[in-house]
PDB file of C-alpha atoms in Angstrom:
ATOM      1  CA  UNK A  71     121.928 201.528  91.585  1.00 71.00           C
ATOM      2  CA  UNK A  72     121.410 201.453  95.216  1.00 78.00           C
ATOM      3  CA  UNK A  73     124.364 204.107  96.223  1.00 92.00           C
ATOM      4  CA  UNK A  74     125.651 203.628  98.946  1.00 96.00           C
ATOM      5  CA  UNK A  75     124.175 201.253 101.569  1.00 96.00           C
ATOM      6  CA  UNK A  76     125.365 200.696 105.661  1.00 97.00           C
ATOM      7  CA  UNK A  77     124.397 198.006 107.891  1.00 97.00           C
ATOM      8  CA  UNK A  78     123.144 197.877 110.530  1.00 97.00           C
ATOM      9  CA  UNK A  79     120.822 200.910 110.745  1.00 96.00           C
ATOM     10  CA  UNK A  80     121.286 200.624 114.627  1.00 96.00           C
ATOM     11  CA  UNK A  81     123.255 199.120 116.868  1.00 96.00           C
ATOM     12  CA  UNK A  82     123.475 198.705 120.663  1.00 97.00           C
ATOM     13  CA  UNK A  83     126.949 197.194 122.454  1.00 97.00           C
ATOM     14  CA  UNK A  84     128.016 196.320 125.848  1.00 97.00           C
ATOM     15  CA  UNK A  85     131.764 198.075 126.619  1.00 97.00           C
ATOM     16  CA  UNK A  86     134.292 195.970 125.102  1.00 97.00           C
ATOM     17  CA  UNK A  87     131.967 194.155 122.547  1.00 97.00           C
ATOM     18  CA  UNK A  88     133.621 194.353 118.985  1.00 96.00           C
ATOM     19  CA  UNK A  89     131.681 194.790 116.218  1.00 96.00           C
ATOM     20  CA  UNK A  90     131.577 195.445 112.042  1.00 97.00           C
ATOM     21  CA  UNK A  91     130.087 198.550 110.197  1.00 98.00           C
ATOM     22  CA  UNK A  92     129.276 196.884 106.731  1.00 98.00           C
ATOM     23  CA  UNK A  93     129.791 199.339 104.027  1.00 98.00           C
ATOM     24  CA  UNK A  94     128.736 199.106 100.349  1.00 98.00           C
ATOM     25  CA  UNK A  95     128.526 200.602  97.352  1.00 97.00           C
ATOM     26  CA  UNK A  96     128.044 199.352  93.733  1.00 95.00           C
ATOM     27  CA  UNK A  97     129.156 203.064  91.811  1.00 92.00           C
ATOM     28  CA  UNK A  98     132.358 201.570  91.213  1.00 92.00           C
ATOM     29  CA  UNK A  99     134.464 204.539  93.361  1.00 91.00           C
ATOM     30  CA  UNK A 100     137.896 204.076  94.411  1.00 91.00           C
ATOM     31  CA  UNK A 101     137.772 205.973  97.482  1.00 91.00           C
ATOM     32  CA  UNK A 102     135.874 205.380  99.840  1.00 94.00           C
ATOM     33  CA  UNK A 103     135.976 206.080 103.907  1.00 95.00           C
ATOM     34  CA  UNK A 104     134.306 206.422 107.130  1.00 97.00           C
ATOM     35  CA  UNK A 105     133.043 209.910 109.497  1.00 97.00           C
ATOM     36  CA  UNK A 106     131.655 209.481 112.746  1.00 97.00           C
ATOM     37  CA  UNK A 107     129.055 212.339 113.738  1.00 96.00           C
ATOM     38  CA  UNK A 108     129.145 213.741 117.562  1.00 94.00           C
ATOM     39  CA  UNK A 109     125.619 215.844 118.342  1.00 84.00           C
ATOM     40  CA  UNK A 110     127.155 219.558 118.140  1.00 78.00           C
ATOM     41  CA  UNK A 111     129.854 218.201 115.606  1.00 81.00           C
ATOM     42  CA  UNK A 112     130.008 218.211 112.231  1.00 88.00           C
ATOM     43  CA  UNK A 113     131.510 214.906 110.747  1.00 94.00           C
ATOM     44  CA  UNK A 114     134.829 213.571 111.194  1.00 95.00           C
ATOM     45  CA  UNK A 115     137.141 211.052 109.225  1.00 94.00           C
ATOM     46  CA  UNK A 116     138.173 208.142 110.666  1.00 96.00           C
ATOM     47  CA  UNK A 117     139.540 206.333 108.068  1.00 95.00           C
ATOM     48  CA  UNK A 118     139.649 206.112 104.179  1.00 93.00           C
ATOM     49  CA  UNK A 119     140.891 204.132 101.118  1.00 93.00           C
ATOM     50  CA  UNK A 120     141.657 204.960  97.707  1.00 90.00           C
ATOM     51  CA  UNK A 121     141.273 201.420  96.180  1.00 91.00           C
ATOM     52  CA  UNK A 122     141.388 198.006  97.331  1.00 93.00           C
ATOM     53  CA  UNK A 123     143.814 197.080  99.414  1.00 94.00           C
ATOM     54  CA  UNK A 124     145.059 200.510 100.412  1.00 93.00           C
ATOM     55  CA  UNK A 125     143.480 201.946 103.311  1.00 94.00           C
ATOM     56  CA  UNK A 126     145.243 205.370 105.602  1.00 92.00           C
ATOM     57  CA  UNK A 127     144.293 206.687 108.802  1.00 93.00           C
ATOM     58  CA  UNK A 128     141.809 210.106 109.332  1.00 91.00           C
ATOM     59  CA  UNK A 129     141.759 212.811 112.389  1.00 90.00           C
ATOM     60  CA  UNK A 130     139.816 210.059 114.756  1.00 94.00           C
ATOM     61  CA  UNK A 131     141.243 206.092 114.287  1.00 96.00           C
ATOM     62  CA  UNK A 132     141.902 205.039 117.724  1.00 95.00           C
ATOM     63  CA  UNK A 133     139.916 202.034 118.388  1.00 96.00           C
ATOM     64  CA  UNK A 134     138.939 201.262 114.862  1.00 97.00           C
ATOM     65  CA  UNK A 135     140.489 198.989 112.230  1.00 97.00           C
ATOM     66  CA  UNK A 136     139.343 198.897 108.274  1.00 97.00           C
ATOM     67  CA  UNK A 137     140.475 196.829 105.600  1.00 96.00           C
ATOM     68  CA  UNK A 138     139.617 197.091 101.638  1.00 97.00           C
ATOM     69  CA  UNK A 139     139.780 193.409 100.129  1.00 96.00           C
ATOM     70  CA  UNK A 140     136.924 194.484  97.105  1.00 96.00           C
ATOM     71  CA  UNK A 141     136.178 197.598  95.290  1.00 95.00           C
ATOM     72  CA  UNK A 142     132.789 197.250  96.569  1.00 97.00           C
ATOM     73  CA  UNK A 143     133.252 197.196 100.299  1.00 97.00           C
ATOM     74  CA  UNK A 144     134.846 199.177 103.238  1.00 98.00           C
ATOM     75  CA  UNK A 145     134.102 197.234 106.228  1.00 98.00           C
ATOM     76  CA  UNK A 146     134.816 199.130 109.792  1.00 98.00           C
ATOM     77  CA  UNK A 147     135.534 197.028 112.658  1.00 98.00           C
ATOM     78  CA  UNK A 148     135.438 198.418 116.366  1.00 96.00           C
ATOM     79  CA  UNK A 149     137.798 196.075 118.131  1.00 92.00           C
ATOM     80  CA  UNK A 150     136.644 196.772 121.778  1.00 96.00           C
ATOM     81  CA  UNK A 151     133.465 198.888 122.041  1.00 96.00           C
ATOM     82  CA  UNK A 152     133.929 201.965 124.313  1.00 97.00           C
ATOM     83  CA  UNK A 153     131.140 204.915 125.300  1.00 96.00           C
ATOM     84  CA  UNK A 154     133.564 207.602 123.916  1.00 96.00           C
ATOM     85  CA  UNK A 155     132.426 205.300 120.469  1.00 97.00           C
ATOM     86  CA  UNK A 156     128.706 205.910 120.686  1.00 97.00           C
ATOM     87  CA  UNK A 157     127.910 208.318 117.818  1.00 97.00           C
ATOM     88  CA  UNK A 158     126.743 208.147 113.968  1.00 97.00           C
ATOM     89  CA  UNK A 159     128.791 206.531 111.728  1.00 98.00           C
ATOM     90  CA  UNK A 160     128.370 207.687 107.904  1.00 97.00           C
ATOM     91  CA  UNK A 161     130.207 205.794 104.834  1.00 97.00           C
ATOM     92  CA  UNK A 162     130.999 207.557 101.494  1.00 95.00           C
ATOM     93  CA  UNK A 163     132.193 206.929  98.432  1.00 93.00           C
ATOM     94  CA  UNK A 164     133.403 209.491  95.512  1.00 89.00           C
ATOM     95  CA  UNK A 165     135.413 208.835  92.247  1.00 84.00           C
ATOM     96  CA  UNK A 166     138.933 209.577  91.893  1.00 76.00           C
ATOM     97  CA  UNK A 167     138.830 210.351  88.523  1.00 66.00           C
ATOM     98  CA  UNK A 168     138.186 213.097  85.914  1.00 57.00           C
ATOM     99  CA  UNK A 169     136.144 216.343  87.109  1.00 55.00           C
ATOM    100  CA  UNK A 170     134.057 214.394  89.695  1.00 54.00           C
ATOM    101  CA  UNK A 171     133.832 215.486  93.049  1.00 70.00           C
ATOM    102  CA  UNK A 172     130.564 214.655  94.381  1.00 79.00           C
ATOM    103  CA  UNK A 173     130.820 212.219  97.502  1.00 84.00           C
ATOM    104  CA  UNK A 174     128.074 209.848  98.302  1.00 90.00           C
ATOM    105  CA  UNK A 175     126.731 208.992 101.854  1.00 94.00           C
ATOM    106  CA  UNK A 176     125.416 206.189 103.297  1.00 96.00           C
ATOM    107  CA  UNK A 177     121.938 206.313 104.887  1.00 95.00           C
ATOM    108  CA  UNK A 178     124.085 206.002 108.743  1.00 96.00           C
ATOM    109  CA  UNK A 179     124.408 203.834 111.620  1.00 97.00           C
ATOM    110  CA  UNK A 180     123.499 204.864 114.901  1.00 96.00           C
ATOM    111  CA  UNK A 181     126.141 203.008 117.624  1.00 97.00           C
ATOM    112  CA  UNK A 182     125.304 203.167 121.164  1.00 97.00           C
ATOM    113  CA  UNK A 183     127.893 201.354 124.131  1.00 97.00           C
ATOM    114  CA  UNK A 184     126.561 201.376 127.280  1.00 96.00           C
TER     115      UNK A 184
ATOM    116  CA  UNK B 278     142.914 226.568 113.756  1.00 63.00           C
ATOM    117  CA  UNK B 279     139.616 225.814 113.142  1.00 74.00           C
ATOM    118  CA  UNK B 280     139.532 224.702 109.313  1.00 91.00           C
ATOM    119  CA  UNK B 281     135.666 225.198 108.989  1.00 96.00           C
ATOM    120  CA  UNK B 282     134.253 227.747 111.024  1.00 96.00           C
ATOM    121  CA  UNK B 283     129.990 227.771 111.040  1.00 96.00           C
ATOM    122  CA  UNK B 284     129.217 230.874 113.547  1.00 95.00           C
ATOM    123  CA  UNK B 285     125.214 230.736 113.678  1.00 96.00           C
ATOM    124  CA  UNK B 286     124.423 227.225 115.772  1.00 93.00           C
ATOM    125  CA  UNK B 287     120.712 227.931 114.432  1.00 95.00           C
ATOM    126  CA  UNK B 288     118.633 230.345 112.222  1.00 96.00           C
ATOM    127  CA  UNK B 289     115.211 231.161 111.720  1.00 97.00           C
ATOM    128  CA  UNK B 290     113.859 232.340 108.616  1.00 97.00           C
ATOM    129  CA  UNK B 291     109.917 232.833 107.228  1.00 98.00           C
ATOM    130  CA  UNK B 292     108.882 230.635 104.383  1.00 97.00           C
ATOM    131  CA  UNK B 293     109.054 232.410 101.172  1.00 97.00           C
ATOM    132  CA  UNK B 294     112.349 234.502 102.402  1.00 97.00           C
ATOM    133  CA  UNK B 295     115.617 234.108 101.885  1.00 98.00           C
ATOM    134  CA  UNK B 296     118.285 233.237 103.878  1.00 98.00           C
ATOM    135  CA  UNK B 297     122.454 233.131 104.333  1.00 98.00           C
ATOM    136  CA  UNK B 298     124.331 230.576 106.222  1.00 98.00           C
ATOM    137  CA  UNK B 299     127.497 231.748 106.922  1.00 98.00           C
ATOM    138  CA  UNK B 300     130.950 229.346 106.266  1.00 98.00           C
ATOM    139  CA  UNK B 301     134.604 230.701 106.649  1.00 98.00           C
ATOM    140  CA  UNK B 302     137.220 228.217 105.674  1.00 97.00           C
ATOM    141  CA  UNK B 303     141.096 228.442 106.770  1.00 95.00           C
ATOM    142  CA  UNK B 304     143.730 226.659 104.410  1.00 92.00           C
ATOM    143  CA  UNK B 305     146.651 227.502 102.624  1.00 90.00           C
ATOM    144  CA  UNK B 306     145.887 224.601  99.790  1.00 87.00           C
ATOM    145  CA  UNK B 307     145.566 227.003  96.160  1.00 88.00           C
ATOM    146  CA  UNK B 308     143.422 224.070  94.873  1.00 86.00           C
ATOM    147  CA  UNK B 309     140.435 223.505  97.389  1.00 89.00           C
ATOM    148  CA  UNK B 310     136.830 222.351  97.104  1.00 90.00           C
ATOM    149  CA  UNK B 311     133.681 223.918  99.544  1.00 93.00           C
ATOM    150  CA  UNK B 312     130.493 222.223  99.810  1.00 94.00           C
ATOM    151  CA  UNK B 313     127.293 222.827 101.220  1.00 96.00           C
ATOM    152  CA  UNK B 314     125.486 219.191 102.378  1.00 95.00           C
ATOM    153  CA  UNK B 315     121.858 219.503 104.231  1.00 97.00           C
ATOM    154  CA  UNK B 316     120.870 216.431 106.659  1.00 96.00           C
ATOM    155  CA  UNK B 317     117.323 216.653 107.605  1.00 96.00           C
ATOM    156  CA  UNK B 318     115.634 215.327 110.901  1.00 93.00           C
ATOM    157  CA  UNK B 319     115.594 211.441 108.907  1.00 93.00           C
ATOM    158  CA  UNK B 320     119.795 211.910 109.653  1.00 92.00           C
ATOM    159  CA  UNK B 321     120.982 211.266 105.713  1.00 92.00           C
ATOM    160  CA  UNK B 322     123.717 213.664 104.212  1.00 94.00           C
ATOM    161  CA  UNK B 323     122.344 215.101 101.119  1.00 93.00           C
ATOM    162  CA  UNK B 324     124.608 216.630  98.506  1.00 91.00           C
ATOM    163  CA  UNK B 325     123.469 220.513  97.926  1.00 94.00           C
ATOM    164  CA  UNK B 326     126.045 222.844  96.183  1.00 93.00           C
ATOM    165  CA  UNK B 327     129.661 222.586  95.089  1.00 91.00           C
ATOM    166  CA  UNK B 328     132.530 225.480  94.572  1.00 93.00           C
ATOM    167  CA  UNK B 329     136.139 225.161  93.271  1.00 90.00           C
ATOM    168  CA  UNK B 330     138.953 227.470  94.539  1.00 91.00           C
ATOM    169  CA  UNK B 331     139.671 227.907  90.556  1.00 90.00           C
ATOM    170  CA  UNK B 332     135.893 229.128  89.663  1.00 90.00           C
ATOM    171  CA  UNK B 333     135.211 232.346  88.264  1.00 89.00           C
ATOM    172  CA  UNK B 334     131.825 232.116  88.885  1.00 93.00           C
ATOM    173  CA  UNK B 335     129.620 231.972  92.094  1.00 95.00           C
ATOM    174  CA  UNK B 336     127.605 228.227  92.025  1.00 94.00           C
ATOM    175  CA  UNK B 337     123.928 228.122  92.194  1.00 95.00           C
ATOM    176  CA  UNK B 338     121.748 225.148  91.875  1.00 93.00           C
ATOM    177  CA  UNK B 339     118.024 225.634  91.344  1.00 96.00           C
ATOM    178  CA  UNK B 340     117.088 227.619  94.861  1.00 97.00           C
ATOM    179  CA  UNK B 341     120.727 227.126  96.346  1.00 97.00           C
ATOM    180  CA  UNK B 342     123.690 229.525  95.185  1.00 97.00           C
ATOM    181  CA  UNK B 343     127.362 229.921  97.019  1.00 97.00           C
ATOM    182  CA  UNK B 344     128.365 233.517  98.004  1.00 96.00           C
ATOM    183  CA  UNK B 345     132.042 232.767  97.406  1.00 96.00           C
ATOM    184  CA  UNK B 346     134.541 235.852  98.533  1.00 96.00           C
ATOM    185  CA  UNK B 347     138.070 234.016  98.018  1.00 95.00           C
ATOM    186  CA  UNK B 348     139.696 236.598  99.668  1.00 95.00           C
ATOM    187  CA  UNK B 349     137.692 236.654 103.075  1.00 96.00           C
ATOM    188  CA  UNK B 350     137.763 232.845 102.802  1.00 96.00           C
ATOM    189  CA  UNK B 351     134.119 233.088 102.837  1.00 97.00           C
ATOM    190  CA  UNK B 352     131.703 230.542 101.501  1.00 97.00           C
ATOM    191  CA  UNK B 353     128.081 231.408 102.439  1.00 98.00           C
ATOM    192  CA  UNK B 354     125.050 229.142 101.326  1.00 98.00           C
ATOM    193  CA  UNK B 355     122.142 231.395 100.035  1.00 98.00           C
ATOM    194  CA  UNK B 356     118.752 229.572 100.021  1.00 98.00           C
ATOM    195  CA  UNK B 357     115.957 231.889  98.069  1.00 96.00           C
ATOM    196  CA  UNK B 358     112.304 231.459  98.575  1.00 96.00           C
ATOM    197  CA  UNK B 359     112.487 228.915 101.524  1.00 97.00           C
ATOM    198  CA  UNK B 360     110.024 225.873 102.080  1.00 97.00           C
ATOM    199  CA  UNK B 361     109.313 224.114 105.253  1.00 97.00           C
ATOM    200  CA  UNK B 362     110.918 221.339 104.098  1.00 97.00           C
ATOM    201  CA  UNK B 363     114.322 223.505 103.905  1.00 98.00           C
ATOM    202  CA  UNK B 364     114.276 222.872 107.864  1.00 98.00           C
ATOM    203  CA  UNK B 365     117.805 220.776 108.691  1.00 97.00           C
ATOM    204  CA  UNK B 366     120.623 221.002 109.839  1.00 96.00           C
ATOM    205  CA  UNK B 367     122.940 222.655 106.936  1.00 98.00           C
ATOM    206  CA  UNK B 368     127.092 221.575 107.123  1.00 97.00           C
ATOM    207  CA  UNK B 369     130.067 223.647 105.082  1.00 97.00           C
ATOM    208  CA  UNK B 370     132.928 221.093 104.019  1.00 95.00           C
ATOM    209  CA  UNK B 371     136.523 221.953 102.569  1.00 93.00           C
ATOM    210  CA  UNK B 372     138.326 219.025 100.390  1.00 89.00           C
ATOM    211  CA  UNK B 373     141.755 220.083  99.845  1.00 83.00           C
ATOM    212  CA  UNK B 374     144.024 218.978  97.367  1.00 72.00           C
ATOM    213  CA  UNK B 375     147.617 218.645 100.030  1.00 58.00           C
ATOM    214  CA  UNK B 376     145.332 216.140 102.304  1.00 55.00           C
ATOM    215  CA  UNK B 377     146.531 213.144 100.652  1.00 56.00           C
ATOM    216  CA  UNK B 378     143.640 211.799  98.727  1.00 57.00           C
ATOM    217  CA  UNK B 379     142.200 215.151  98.066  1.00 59.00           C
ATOM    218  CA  UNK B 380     138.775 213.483  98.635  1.00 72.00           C
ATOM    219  CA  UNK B 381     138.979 213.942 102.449  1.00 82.00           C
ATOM    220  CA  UNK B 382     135.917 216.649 103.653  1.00 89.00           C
ATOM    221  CA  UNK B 383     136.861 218.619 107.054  1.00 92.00           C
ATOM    222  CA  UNK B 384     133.313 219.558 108.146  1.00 95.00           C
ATOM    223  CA  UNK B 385     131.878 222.577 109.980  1.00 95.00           C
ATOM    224  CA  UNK B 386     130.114 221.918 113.681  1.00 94.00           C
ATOM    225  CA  UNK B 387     126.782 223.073 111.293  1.00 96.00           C
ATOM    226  CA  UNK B 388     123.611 225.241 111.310  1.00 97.00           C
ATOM    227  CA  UNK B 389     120.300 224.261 112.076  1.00 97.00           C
ATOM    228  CA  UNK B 390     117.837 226.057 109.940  1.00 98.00           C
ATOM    229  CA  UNK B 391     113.994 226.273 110.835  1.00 98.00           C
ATOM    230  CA  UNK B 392     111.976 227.687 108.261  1.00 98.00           C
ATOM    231  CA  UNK B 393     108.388 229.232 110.098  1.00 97.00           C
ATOM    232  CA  UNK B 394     104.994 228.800 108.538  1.00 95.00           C
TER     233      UNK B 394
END
C-alpha cells in the first residue's frame, strides 16, 4: 500500500494562478479531507468528504474548491492563487467504520504565491 | 474559545529523561477523541498515541503514554527515556463526535521538543 500520496511536493504560483493539489489514497477510506499548516499554527481543515460525491466545507474554504468523483481521490483546486494561500497543505484519509480512528497523512505540499 | 490549547511553544529535555507536553482541550461533545501526532524537521504528520473520552484507562504506546485527567480537560503526552530522534514538533488534536463527520481533528498551535545530547 502506498498510504496516502500528494502531488506536487512543491509548488511555486504567481497571484491569481489556479492550481490542483492531487490527493490519493488506495486504503479504501471514505473520508477523506484537506488542512493547511501556517508556521506557529497547528493544522486547519479546509475541506472534507465522507464518500464520493459528498464533499462539506471546514474552518478555512475561501478560495478553494474540492470535488470527490472516486473513492480514491480528493483533488483541491485553488481557483485564483493569493499570498494569504502560501502554506503546507496536508491530505488525510481515515475509515468511517467500526472502532477505527486512526487518520492518515499525506507526505505535504509546500505552496508558495508570490 | 480556544478548542486546543498547547501552552509550552518549545521544551528542552536531556536524552534519557522524560518529559510532559502539556494539552488542554475545551468541548462540551461527551464522545470525543485526543491525539498526540509528532512531525519531525522532514514535515510528515506521524500518528503517536490515541485516547477516547469513554476510556478507563490512560493510553501508552511503547515509550509514549497519555496523562488523561477528564475532569481538568487535560491530555498531556508523556515521552519516557527520550532519544535525539524524539526532536519535532509534537501537535494535540480533538475529533469530536457533534462536528459532523466526527473525523474532523481541531489541532493545537504545537510544541517543539529538542532533546540535548
Amino acid at each position: 500500500n502506498a498510504g496516502v500520496t500528494q502531488t506536487p511536493k512543491f509548488q511555486v504560483l504567481k497571484t491569481g494562478q489556479s492550481m490542483t493539489l492531487q490527493c490519493a489514497q488506495d486504503m479504501n477510506h471514505e473520508y477523506m479531507s484537506w488542512y493547511r499548516q501556517d508556521p506557529g499554527m497547528g493544522l486547519r481543515l479546509i475541506h472534507y468528504s465522507v464518500g464520493a460525491g459528498i464533499t462539506d466545507q471546514g474552518e478555512v474554504p475561501n478560495g478553494y474548491n474540492v470535488s470527490r468523483s472516486t473513492t480514491e481521490d480528493f483533488p483541491l483546486r485553488l481557483l485564483s492563487a493569493a499570498p494569504s494561500q502560501t502554506s503546507v497543505y496536508f491530505c488525510a484519509s481515515s475509515s468511517l467504520g467500526g472502532a477505527s480512528y486512526e487518520q492518515y497523512f499525506g507526505p505535504g505540499t509546500r505552496l508558495t504565491v508570490t | 474559545a480556544q478548542k486546543i490549547t498547547q501552552t509550552q511553544p518549545g521544551m528542552f529535555v536531556q536524552e534519557k529523561e522524560a518529559v510532559t507536553l502539556d494539552c488542554t482541550y475545551d468541548t462540551s461533545d461527551p464522545s470525543y477523541g485526543l491525539f498526540w501526532y509528532k512531525q519531525p524537521s522532514s514535515g510528515e504528520m506521524i500518528f503517536l498515541i490515541y485516547q477516547g473520552s469513554y476510556d478507563q484507562q490512560n493510553a501508552t504506546e511503547g515509550r509514549y503514554s497519555l496523562n488523561f485527567q477528564k475532569a481538568r480537560k487535560s491530555a498531556n503526552l508523556v515521552i519516557s527515556a527520550s532519544q535525539l530522534g524524539d526532536s519535532a514538533m509534537y501537535f494535540c488534536a480533538m475529533r469530536e463526535a457533534i462536528s459532523g463527520s466526527a473525523r474532523q481533528l481541531t489541532f493545537g498551535s504545537g510544541t517543539q521538543l529538542t532533546v540535548l545530547p
